[in-house]
Amino acid sequence: MARPEVPIIVATRAFVVALLLAIPIPASGWGWQAHRLITDLALDLLPLELRVRWLPLEQELQEQSVRPDRLAVVDPREAFKHYINPECMEPGYLEFLKTHPPLPRKRRSASSDSKTPDEEKDDEAEGSEKKAKEPKEEKPAPARLYFQGRIPLSIQEQDRHFSLLPPDFGDFERIVPKPFRPEVGTVVYQPAYYYEVLVRELRAGNKPAVSAVIGSLAHYVGDLHVPLHTTVNHNGRFTGNYYRGSGPNHSVHSRFETGLVKFLGPALRGMVARRLRPARSLDRSLLTRIVLERAREAGGFVGTVIRTDLDWFARHPGTRVQWKRYYPEVQPALAPIVERQMAASAQ
């Protein structure tokens, strides 16, 4: 298989697969909170003899699982390895890009994971807050020019777009020119690549490299299960879910995958754990096909996330957002999606 464009670094599903396939073992998004939890739960799924071997590295593996996000802050080439925009596989859009080249990618903010919802000042609790500065609107990107008015898509359209993603990365490279790959994203091709790296490093007994690879694999597997990592409408720009909040909660993306996770707090671990089932080995040759199916399933929740967010703002119009009301009111609709997808990531 051709090598995806990724840095060297992983594991949940492929980690468990590699170990359960009896490979010789020498001694060895989401927001950061969620990635660490997914990695922790993946370790719990290992057979006892393997769990005993890997648990001493639990903290290190959790930290390695957020390393790709840290890297994305300083390396703009990293960002497109965390998502897939199947809509951008449309042949018409790829042709459109030839005359409307993508804008340069901006670096991600390192502060988006730093505040809890309660730290966002609330009108009900505070009488004199400072207005949070809204991020400046970017110039219309090619995707906005091309897809505006067409999103949200129907389930049938989503399925059609996912069917355009080949299971082999070499075929993807032939279909999507290199300059356009950041528009599409490559998260669905990361697990197969890091699985092969993991096998190689396990056989070589390269313990430091194994920890890094497990962390990266865990991260990308987690990201491909996030509904808003499977659509070009990831920030809600096409549907009006952007600029609704303040600070790290300014988009539906940050409200769902980071803000809600923080709101659920320590109870989330038990909520996710109850959905876990014993790990099963997978046919490594089918890994990317399975990953594509998991990403497609995640995409099926996009509509619910977008509508739930919009409905809340429709019921609470105004420029000030009361986070102590927002998260409890969207929890019944969105928390089960968080639980299910995090469990699937660890599984």
C-alpha atoms as a printed R data frame, in Angstrom:
    type eleno elety resid chain resno       x       y       z
1   ATOM     1    CA   MET     A     1   0.000   0.000   0.000
2   ATOM     2    CA   ALA     A     2   1.246   3.497  -0.778
3   ATOM     3    CA   ARG     A     3   2.292   5.446   2.250
4   ATOM     4    CA   PRO     A     4  -0.239   8.073   3.404
5   ATOM     5    CA   GLU     A     5   1.060  11.559   4.052
6   ATOM     6    CA   VAL     A     6   1.481  11.302   7.815
7   ATOM     7    CA   PRO     A     7   4.126  11.928  10.437
8   ATOM     8    CA   ILE     A     8   5.516   8.898  12.323
9   ATOM     9    CA   ILE     A     9   3.550   8.308  15.409
10  ATOM    10    CA   VAL     A    10  -1.254   5.240  17.872
11  ATOM    11    CA   ALA     A    11  -3.708   2.608  18.514
12  ATOM    12    CA   THR     A    12  -7.025   1.381  19.581
13  ATOM    13    CA   ARG     A    13  -8.614  -0.804  16.999
14  ATOM    14    CA   ALA     A    14  -5.450  -1.620  15.051
15  ATOM    15    CA   PHE     A    15  -3.422  -1.845  18.249
16  ATOM    16    CA   VAL     A    16  -5.779  -4.510  19.594
17  ATOM    17    CA   VAL     A    17  -5.863  -6.232  16.219
18  ATOM    18    CA   ALA     A    18  -2.083  -6.434  15.993
19  ATOM    19    CA   LEU     A    19  -1.724  -7.882  19.461
20  ATOM    20    CA   LEU     A    20  -4.542 -10.374  19.079
21  ATOM    21    CA   LEU     A    21  -3.065 -11.655  15.841
22  ATOM    22    CA   ALA     A    22  -0.200 -13.016  17.979
23  ATOM    23    CA   ILE     A    23   2.500 -10.775  16.611
24  ATOM    24    CA   PRO     A    24   5.668 -11.328  18.676
25  ATOM    25    CA   ILE     A    25   5.656  -8.677  21.406
26  ATOM    26    CA   PRO     A    26   8.922  -7.561  22.934
27  ATOM    27    CA   ALA     A    27   8.608  -5.968  26.374
28  ATOM    28    CA   SER     A    28   6.991  -2.529  25.657
29  ATOM    29    CA   GLY     A    29 -11.271  14.343  17.259
30  ATOM    30    CA   TRP     A    30 -12.121  14.639  20.080
31  ATOM    31    CA   GLY     A    31 -10.760  16.960  22.602
32  ATOM    32    CA   TRP     A    32  -7.734  15.858  24.504
33  ATOM    33    CA   GLN     A    33  -9.826  14.600  27.408
34  ATOM    34    CA   ALA     A    34 -11.786  12.298  25.083
35  ATOM    35    CA   HIS     A    35  -8.698  11.009  23.259
36  ATOM    36    CA   ARG     A    36  -7.065  10.060  26.566
37  ATOM    37    CA   LEU     A    37 -10.236   8.294  27.693
38  ATOM    38    CA   ILE     A    38 -10.545   6.324  24.442
39  ATOM    39    CA   THR     A    39  -6.952   5.104  24.785
40  ATOM    40    CA   ASP     A    40  -7.525   4.152  28.417
41  ATOM    41    CA   LEU     A    41 -10.652   2.141  27.565
42  ATOM    42    CA   ALA     A    42  -8.880   0.408  24.665
43  ATOM    43    CA   LEU     A    43  -6.301  -0.897  27.125
44  ATOM    44    CA   ASP     A    44  -9.115  -2.239  29.309
45  ATOM    45    CA   LEU     A    45 -10.298  -4.354  26.367
46  ATOM    46    CA   LEU     A    46  -7.022  -6.265  26.095
47  ATOM    47    CA   PRO     A    47  -6.766  -9.836  27.405
48  ATOM    48    CA   LEU     A    48  -5.388  -9.921  30.946
49  ATOM    49    CA   GLU     A    49  -1.881 -11.079  30.019
50  ATOM    50    CA   LEU     A    50  -1.508  -8.218  27.536
51  ATOM    51    CA   ARG     A    51  -3.162  -5.653  29.791
52  ATOM    52    CA   VAL     A    52  -0.602  -6.389  32.525
53  ATOM    53    CA   ARG     A    53   2.183  -5.756  30.038
54  ATOM    54    CA   TRP     A    54   0.801  -2.455  28.722
55  ATOM    55    CA   LEU     A    55  -0.819  -0.847  31.774
56  ATOM    56    CA   PRO     A    56   2.508   0.495  33.133
57  ATOM    57    CA   LEU     A    57   2.621   2.648  29.970
58  ATOM    58    CA   GLU     A    58  -0.973   3.841  30.324
59  ATOM    59    CA   GLN     A    59  -0.146   7.469  31.082
60  ATOM    60    CA   GLU     A    60   2.470   7.650  28.341
61  ATOM    61    CA   LEU     A    61   0.067   6.163  25.794
62  ATOM    62    CA   GLN     A    62  -2.638   8.640  26.772
63  ATOM    63    CA   GLU     A    63  -0.244  11.544  26.249
64  ATOM    64    CA   GLN     A    64   0.903  10.134  22.918
65  ATOM    65    CA   SER     A    65  -2.754   9.945  21.849
66  ATOM    66    CA   VAL     A    66  -3.005  13.763  21.871
67  ATOM    67    CA   ARG     A    67   0.365  14.336  20.210
68  ATOM    68    CA   PRO     A    68  -1.117  14.637  16.697
69  ATOM    69    CA   ASP     A    69  -3.240  17.570  17.878
70  ATOM    70    CA   ARG     A    70  -0.209  19.221  19.434
71  ATOM    71    CA   LEU     A    71   1.644  18.710  16.170
72  ATOM    72    CA   ALA     A    72  -1.213  20.298  14.225
73  ATOM    73    CA   VAL     A    73  -0.673  23.538  16.156
74  ATOM    74    CA   VAL     A    74   2.806  23.960  14.672
75  ATOM    75    CA   ASP     A    75   2.601  21.970  11.428
76  ATOM    76    CA   PRO     A    76  -0.166  22.984   8.986
77  ATOM    77    CA   ARG     A    77   0.493  19.804   6.975
78  ATOM    78    CA   GLU     A    78  -0.838  17.745   9.879
79  ATOM    79    CA   ALA     A    79  -4.408  19.092   9.964
80  ATOM    80    CA   PHE     A    80  -5.865  17.215   6.982
81  ATOM    81    CA   LYS     A    81  -4.892  13.865   8.499
82  ATOM    82    CA   HIS     A    82  -7.613  14.318  11.134
83  ATOM    83    CA   TYR     A    83 -10.764  14.441   8.971
84  ATOM    84    CA   ILE     A    84 -12.458  13.279   5.806
85  ATOM    85    CA   ASN     A    85 -14.702  15.482   3.647
86  ATOM    86    CA   PRO     A    86 -16.352  12.935   1.346
87  ATOM    87    CA   GLU     A    87 -18.396  15.683  -0.347
88  ATOM    88    CA   CYS     A    88 -15.138  17.021  -1.789
89  ATOM    89    CA   MET     A    89 -14.639  13.769  -3.714
90  ATOM    90    CA   GLU     A    90 -17.259  14.911  -6.214
91  ATOM    91    CA   PRO     A    91 -15.548  14.989  -9.639
92  ATOM    92    CA   GLY     A    92 -17.220  18.341 -10.242
93  ATOM    93    CA   TYR     A    93 -15.635  19.801  -7.126
94  ATOM    94    CA   LEU     A    94 -12.169  18.502  -7.979
95  ATOM    95    CA   GLU     A    95 -12.524  20.190 -11.363
96  ATOM    96    CA   PHE     A    96 -13.784  23.363  -9.661
97  ATOM    97    CA   LEU     A    97 -10.613  23.467  -7.544
98  ATOM    98    CA   LYS     A    98  -8.478  23.782 -10.656
99  ATOM    99    CA   THR     A    99  -9.844  27.298 -11.178
100 ATOM   100    CA   HIS     A   100 -10.569  28.101  -7.507
101 ATOM   101    CA   PRO     A   101  -7.451  26.955  -5.630
102 ATOM   102    CA   PRO     A   102  -7.806  26.347  -1.881
103 ATOM   103    CA   LEU     A   103  -6.750  29.046   0.562
104 ATOM   104    CA   PRO     A   104  -3.635  28.450   2.681
105 ATOM   105    CA   ARG     A   105  -4.497  26.499   5.821
106 ATOM   106    CA   LYS     A   106  -4.294  28.413   9.080
107 ATOM   107    CA   ARG     A   107  -2.685  26.947  12.153
108 ATOM   108    CA   ARG     A   108  -5.064  25.660  14.769
109 ATOM   109    CA   SER     A   109  -5.335  27.404  18.101
110 ATOM   110    CA   ALA     A   110  -3.674  25.694  21.025
111 ATOM   111    CA   SER     A   111  -6.171  27.245  23.446
112 ATOM   112    CA   SER     A   112  -9.408  25.625  22.235
113 ATOM   113    CA   ASP     A   113  -9.096  22.791  24.743
114 ATOM   114    CA   SER     A   114  -8.240  24.959  27.725
115 ATOM   115    CA   LYS     A   115 -11.586  26.159  29.095
116 ATOM   116    CA   THR     A   116 -14.565  24.337  30.544
117 ATOM   117    CA   PRO     A   117 -18.109  25.441  29.724
118 ATOM   118    CA   ASP     A   118 -18.501  26.814  33.258
119 ATOM   119    CA   GLU     A   119 -15.488  29.042  32.697
120 ATOM   120    CA   GLU     A   120 -17.395  30.783  29.901
121 ATOM   121    CA   LYS     A   121 -19.071  33.692  31.677
122 ATOM   122    CA   ASP     A   122 -22.822  33.328  31.889
123 ATOM   123    CA   ASP     A   123 -25.359  36.179  31.781
124 ATOM   124    CA   GLU     A   124 -27.357  34.550  34.556
125 ATOM   125    CA   ALA     A   125 -24.353  34.290  36.865
126 ATOM   126    CA   GLU     A   126 -22.386  37.409  36.020
127 ATOM   127    CA   GLY     A   127 -23.658  40.948  35.612
128 ATOM   128    CA   SER     A   128 -20.650  42.487  33.935
129 ATOM   129    CA   GLU     A   129 -18.901  40.217  31.477
130 ATOM   130    CA   LYS     A   130 -16.545  41.229  28.746
131 ATOM   131    CA   LYS     A   131 -17.669  40.331  25.283
132 ATOM   132    CA   ALA     A   132 -15.554  37.537  23.845
133 ATOM   133    CA   LYS     A   133 -13.996  38.448  20.540
134 ATOM   134    CA   GLU     A   134 -15.478  36.538  17.664
135 ATOM   135    CA   PRO     A   135 -13.017  35.066  15.186
136 ATOM   136    CA   LYS     A   136 -12.736  37.067  11.992
137 ATOM   137    CA   GLU     A   137 -14.695  35.719   9.047
138 ATOM   138    CA   GLU     A   138 -12.459  34.124   6.453
139 ATOM   139    CA   LYS     A   139 -12.712  34.850   2.760
140 ATOM   140    CA   PRO     A   140 -15.071  32.407   1.003
141 ATOM   141    CA   ALA     A   141 -13.186  29.150   0.502
142 ATOM   142    CA   PRO     A   142 -13.803  27.057  -2.631
143 ATOM   143    CA   ALA     A   143 -15.991  24.612  -0.707
144 ATOM   144    CA   ARG     A   144 -18.280  27.407   0.445
145 ATOM   145    CA   LEU     A   145 -18.642  28.736  -3.090
146 ATOM   146    CA   TYR     A   146 -19.351  25.267  -4.479
147 ATOM   147    CA   PHE     A   147 -21.525  23.683  -1.768
148 ATOM   148    CA   GLN     A   148 -23.414  26.702  -0.405
149 ATOM   149    CA   GLY     A   149 -27.142  25.975  -0.518
150 ATOM   150    CA   ARG     A   150 -26.627  22.223  -1.031
151 ATOM   151    CA   ILE     A   151 -25.802  21.309   2.572
152 ATOM   152    CA   PRO     A   152 -27.136  19.609   4.656
153 ATOM   153    CA   LEU     A   153 -27.086  16.607   2.360
154 ATOM   154    CA   SER     A   154 -29.510  13.712   2.374
155 ATOM   155    CA   ILE     A   155 -28.391  10.319   3.672
156 ATOM   156    CA   GLN     A   156 -28.454   9.054   0.093
157 ATOM   157    CA   GLU     A   157 -26.096  11.827  -1.036
158 ATOM   158    CA   GLN     A   158 -23.778  11.155   1.919
159 ATOM   159    CA   ASP     A   159 -23.602   7.475   1.013
160 ATOM   160    CA   ARG     A   160 -22.846   8.347  -2.607
161 ATOM   161    CA   HIS     A   161 -19.955  10.565  -1.578
162 ATOM   162    CA   PHE     A   162 -18.514   7.938   0.760
163 ATOM   163    CA   SER     A   163 -18.703   5.390  -2.058
164 ATOM   164    CA   LEU     A   164 -16.289   7.593  -4.041
165 ATOM   165    CA   LEU     A   165 -13.542   7.021  -1.449
166 ATOM   166    CA   PRO     A   166 -11.376   4.071  -2.529
167 ATOM   167    CA   PRO     A   167 -10.201   1.600   0.150
168 ATOM   168    CA   ASP     A   168  -6.649   1.761  -1.200
169 ATOM   169    CA   PHE     A   169  -4.598   4.897  -0.546
170 ATOM   170    CA   GLY     A   170  -2.718   4.442  -3.802
171 ATOM   171    CA   ASP     A   171  -6.014   4.752  -5.681
172 ATOM   172    CA   PHE     A   172  -6.863   7.840  -3.624
173 ATOM   173    CA   GLU     A   173  -3.547   9.398  -4.644
174 ATOM   174    CA   ARG     A   174  -4.344   8.801  -8.296
175 ATOM   175    CA   ILE     A   175  -7.830  10.333  -8.013
176 ATOM   176    CA   VAL     A   176  -7.030  13.352  -5.829
177 ATOM   177    CA   PRO     A   177  -4.054  15.541  -6.843
178 ATOM   178    CA   LYS     A   178  -1.689  16.312  -3.974
179 ATOM   179    CA   PRO     A   179  -2.568  20.050  -3.699
180 ATOM   180    CA   PHE     A   180  -6.256  19.134  -3.250
181 ATOM   181    CA   ARG     A   181  -5.845  16.450  -0.556
182 ATOM   182    CA   PRO     A   182  -6.239  18.938   2.316
183 ATOM   183    CA   GLU     A   183  -9.723  19.659   0.914
184 ATOM   184    CA   VAL     A   184 -10.707  15.996   1.163
185 ATOM   185    CA   GLY     A   185  -8.698  14.861   4.198
186 ATOM   186    CA   THR     A   186  -7.051  11.494   4.774
187 ATOM   187    CA   VAL     A   187  -8.052  10.286   8.259
188 ATOM   188    CA   VAL     A   188  -9.580   7.068   6.885
189 ATOM   189    CA   TYR     A   189  -6.185   6.042   5.455
190 ATOM   190    CA   GLN     A   190  -4.202   6.605   8.658
191 ATOM   191    CA   PRO     A   191  -5.161   3.404  10.599
192 ATOM   192    CA   ALA     A   192  -3.946   0.997   7.894
193 ATOM   193    CA   TYR     A   193  -0.666   2.874   7.584
194 ATOM   194    CA   TYR     A   194  -0.013   3.023  11.327
195 ATOM   195    CA   TYR     A   195  -1.095  -0.581  11.721
196 ATOM   196    CA   GLU     A   196   1.742  -1.610   9.411
197 ATOM   197    CA   VAL     A   197   4.154   0.682  11.261
198 ATOM   198    CA   LEU     A   198   3.027  -0.818  14.575
199 ATOM   199    CA   VAL     A   199   3.607  -4.367  13.352
200 ATOM   200    CA   ARG     A   200   7.087  -3.426  12.158
201 ATOM   201    CA   GLU     A   201   8.064  -1.677  15.385
202 ATOM   202    CA   LEU     A   202   6.666  -4.479  17.575
203 ATOM   203    CA   ARG     A   203   8.695  -7.050  15.675
204 ATOM   204    CA   ALA     A   204  11.793  -4.880  15.939
205 ATOM   205    CA   GLY     A   205  11.279  -4.419  19.678
206 ATOM   206    CA   ASN     A   206  11.450  -0.637  19.279
207 ATOM   207    CA   LYS     A   207   9.653   0.221  22.505
208 ATOM   208    CA   PRO     A   208   9.825   4.073  22.291
209 ATOM   209    CA   ALA     A   209   8.537   4.040  18.719
210 ATOM   210    CA   VAL     A   210   5.744   1.606  19.602
211 ATOM   211    CA   SER     A   211   4.346   3.987  22.227
212 ATOM   212    CA   ALA     A   212   4.339   6.858  19.746
213 ATOM   213    CA   VAL     A   213   2.698   4.774  17.026
214 ATOM   214    CA   ILE     A   214   0.029   3.491  19.418
215 ATOM   215    CA   GLY     A   215  -0.746   7.074  20.429
216 ATOM   216    CA   SER     A   216  -1.165   8.241  16.840
217 ATOM   217    CA   LEU     A   217  -3.275   5.257  15.854
218 ATOM   218    CA   ALA     A   218  -5.525   5.888  18.847
219 ATOM   219    CA   HIS     A   219  -5.886   9.516  17.849
220 ATOM   220    CA   TYR     A   220  -6.805   8.988  14.206
221 ATOM   221    CA   VAL     A   221  -9.188   6.129  15.005
222 ATOM   222    CA   GLY     A   222 -10.862   8.465  17.494
223 ATOM   223    CA   ASP     A   223 -11.096  11.296  14.982
224 ATOM   224    CA   LEU     A   224 -12.712   9.228  12.238
225 ATOM   225    CA   HIS     A   225 -15.560   8.380  14.648
226 ATOM   226    CA   VAL     A   226 -16.366  12.054  15.307
227 ATOM   227    CA   PRO     A   227 -19.412  12.986  13.188
228 ATOM   228    CA   LEU     A   228 -18.153  16.500  12.456
229 ATOM   229    CA   HIS     A   229 -14.824  15.104  11.226
230 ATOM   230    CA   THR     A   230 -16.693  13.447   8.359
231 ATOM   231    CA   THR     A   231 -18.162  16.473   6.584
232 ATOM   232    CA   VAL     A   232 -17.062  19.651   4.857
233 ATOM   233    CA   ASN     A   233 -19.624  21.369   7.128
234 ATOM   234    CA   HIS     A   234 -17.483  20.561  10.183
235 ATOM   235    CA   ASN     A   235 -17.865  24.023  11.766
236 ATOM   236    CA   GLY     A   236 -21.472  24.518  10.699
237 ATOM   237    CA   ARG     A   237 -20.584  27.318   8.275
238 ATOM   238    CA   PHE     A   238 -23.062  26.085   5.669
239 ATOM   239    CA   THR     A   239 -25.940  25.738   8.123
240 ATOM   240    CA   GLY     A   240 -25.543  28.739  10.426
241 ATOM   241    CA   ASN     A   241 -23.972  26.956  13.415
242 ATOM   242    CA   TYR     A   242 -20.909  29.207  13.364
243 ATOM   243    CA   TYR     A   243 -20.317  32.410  15.364
244 ATOM   244    CA   ARG     A   244 -23.101  31.352  17.695
245 ATOM   245    CA   GLY     A   245 -20.990  31.214  20.799
246 ATOM   246    CA   SER     A   246 -17.846  32.728  22.224
247 ATOM   247    CA   GLY     A   247 -14.244  31.717  22.842
248 ATOM   248    CA   PRO     A   248 -13.621  27.980  22.423
249 ATOM   249    CA   ASN     A   249 -17.394  27.391  22.037
250 ATOM   250    CA   HIS     A   250 -17.835  29.565  18.952
251 ATOM   251    CA   SER     A   251 -18.707  26.717  16.557
252 ATOM   252    CA   VAL     A   252 -20.851  23.601  16.697
253 ATOM   253    CA   HIS     A   253 -17.638  21.595  16.247
254 ATOM   254    CA   SER     A   254 -16.088  22.840  19.484
255 ATOM   255    CA   ARG     A   255 -19.412  22.703  21.340
256 ATOM   256    CA   PHE     A   256 -19.960  19.043  20.434
257 ATOM   257    CA   GLU     A   257 -16.567  17.375  20.574
258 ATOM   258    CA   THR     A   258 -14.913  19.406  23.345
259 ATOM   259    CA   GLY     A   259 -17.490  21.431  25.281
260 ATOM   260    CA   LEU     A   260 -20.031  18.640  25.709
261 ATOM   261    CA   VAL     A   261 -17.327  16.132  26.659
262 ATOM   262    CA   LYS     A   262 -16.100  18.484  29.382
263 ATOM   263    CA   PHE     A   263 -19.650  19.097  30.575
264 ATOM   264    CA   LEU     A   264 -20.254  15.343  30.951
265 ATOM   265    CA   GLY     A   265 -17.080  15.177  33.042
266 ATOM   266    CA   PRO     A   266 -15.955  12.081  34.988
267 ATOM   267    CA   ALA     A   267 -19.318  10.363  34.472
268 ATOM   268    CA   LEU     A   268 -18.480   9.970  30.787
269 ATOM   269    CA   ARG     A   269 -16.108   7.091  31.434
270 ATOM   270    CA   GLY     A   270 -18.852   4.902  32.841
271 ATOM   271    CA   MET     A   271 -21.268   6.003  30.115
272 ATOM   272    CA   VAL     A   272 -18.837   4.869  27.424
273 ATOM   273    CA   ALA     A   273 -17.608   1.751  29.237
274 ATOM   274    CA   ARG     A   274 -21.107   0.282  29.484
275 ATOM   275    CA   ARG     A   275 -21.248   0.165  25.681
276 ATOM   276    CA   LEU     A   276 -17.989  -1.761  25.265
277 ATOM   277    CA   ARG     A   277 -17.908  -5.403  24.234
278 ATOM   278    CA   PRO     A   278 -14.992  -7.863  24.230
279 ATOM   279    CA   ALA     A   279 -12.455  -7.098  21.518
280 ATOM   280    CA   ARG     A   280 -12.415  -9.225  18.370
281 ATOM   281    CA   SER     A   281  -9.601  -9.664  15.898
282 ATOM   282    CA   LEU     A   282 -10.056  -8.255  12.416
283 ATOM   283    CA   ASP     A   283  -8.776  -9.261   9.000
284 ATOM   284    CA   ARG     A   284  -5.995  -6.723   8.433
285 ATOM   285    CA   SER     A   285  -6.638  -6.729   4.673
286 ATOM   286    CA   LEU     A   286 -10.125  -5.346   5.355
287 ATOM   287    CA   LEU     A   287  -9.026  -2.655   7.803
288 ATOM   288    CA   THR     A   288  -9.526   0.383   5.560
289 ATOM   289    CA   ARG     A   289 -12.866  -0.941   4.298
290 ATOM   290    CA   ILE     A   290 -13.997  -1.285   7.928
291 ATOM   291    CA   VAL     A   291 -12.668   2.185   8.737
292 ATOM   292    CA   LEU     A   292 -14.571   3.678   5.794
293 ATOM   293    CA   GLU     A   293 -17.756   2.062   7.051
294 ATOM   294    CA   ARG     A   294 -17.185   3.449  10.569
295 ATOM   295    CA   ALA     A   295 -16.625   6.928   9.139
296 ATOM   296    CA   ARG     A   296 -19.795   6.618   7.059
297 ATOM   297    CA   GLU     A   297 -21.718   5.639  10.198
298 ATOM   298    CA   ALA     A   298 -20.288   8.658  12.000
299 ATOM   299    CA   GLY     A   299 -21.432  10.851   9.120
300 ATOM   300    CA   GLY     A   300 -24.957   9.602   9.705
301 ATOM   301    CA   PHE     A   301 -25.069  11.567  12.976
302 ATOM   302    CA   VAL     A   302 -24.106  14.902  11.418
303 ATOM   303    CA   GLY     A   303 -27.715  15.920  10.808
304 ATOM   304    CA   THR     A   304 -28.727  15.283  14.426
305 ATOM   305    CA   VAL     A   305 -25.792  17.285  15.786
306 ATOM   306    CA   ILE     A   306 -26.436  20.212  13.429
307 ATOM   307    CA   ARG     A   307 -30.216  20.305  14.022
308 ATOM   308    CA   THR     A   308 -29.971  19.965  17.800
309 ATOM   309    CA   ASP     A   309 -27.534  22.859  17.951
310 ATOM   310    CA   LEU     A   310 -29.638  25.070  15.652
311 ATOM   311    CA   ASP     A   311 -32.850  24.258  17.509
312 ATOM   312    CA   TRP     A   312 -31.317  25.385  20.813
313 ATOM   313    CA   PHE     A   313 -30.302  28.750  19.398
314 ATOM   314    CA   ALA     A   314 -33.741  29.132  17.814
315 ATOM   315    CA   ARG     A   315 -35.296  28.686  21.265
316 ATOM   316    CA   HIS     A   316 -32.777  31.054  22.874
317 ATOM   317    CA   PRO     A   317 -32.276  33.938  20.425
318 ATOM   318    CA   GLY     A   318 -29.884  36.734  21.261
319 ATOM   319    CA   THR     A   319 -26.202  37.481  21.206
320 ATOM   320    CA   ARG     A   320 -25.316  36.152  24.661
321 ATOM   321    CA   VAL     A   321 -24.928  32.417  25.127
322 ATOM   322    CA   GLN     A   322 -25.763  30.800  28.449
323 ATOM   323    CA   TRP     A   323 -23.640  27.677  28.560
324 ATOM   324    CA   LYS     A   324 -25.157  26.452  31.824
325 ATOM   325    CA   ARG     A   325 -28.426  26.157  29.922
326 ATOM   326    CA   TYR     A   326 -27.050  25.009  26.569
327 ATOM   327    CA   TYR     A   327 -25.248  21.824  27.613
328 ATOM   328    CA   PRO     A   328 -27.950  20.352  29.906
329 ATOM   329    CA   GLU     A   329 -30.595  20.992  27.239
330 ATOM   330    CA   VAL     A   330 -28.709  19.403  24.321
331 ATOM   331    CA   GLN     A   331 -27.398  16.514  26.398
332 ATOM   332    CA   PRO     A   332 -30.392  14.153  25.897
333 ATOM   333    CA   ALA     A   333 -29.967  14.262  22.108
334 ATOM   334    CA   LEU     A   334 -26.180  14.479  21.803
335 ATOM   335    CA   ALA     A   335 -24.700  12.587  24.769
336 ATOM   336    CA   PRO     A   336 -25.765   9.159  23.392
337 ATOM   337    CA   ILE     A   337 -23.899   9.957  20.156
338 ATOM   338    CA   VAL     A   338 -20.761  10.872  22.118
339 ATOM   339    CA   GLU     A   339 -21.045   7.647  24.144
340 ATOM   340    CA   ARG     A   340 -21.586   5.450  21.101
341 ATOM   341    CA   GLN     A   341 -18.813   6.936  19.000
342 ATOM   342    CA   MET     A   342 -16.226   6.979  21.763
343 ATOM   343    CA   ALA     A   343 -17.033   3.346  22.562
344 ATOM   344    CA   ALA     A   344 -16.706   2.429  18.886
345 ATOM   345    CA   SER     A   345 -13.322   4.183  18.809
346 ATOM   346    CA   ALA     A   346 -11.990   2.203  21.765
347 ATOM   347    CA   GLN     A   347 -13.545  -1.031  20.541
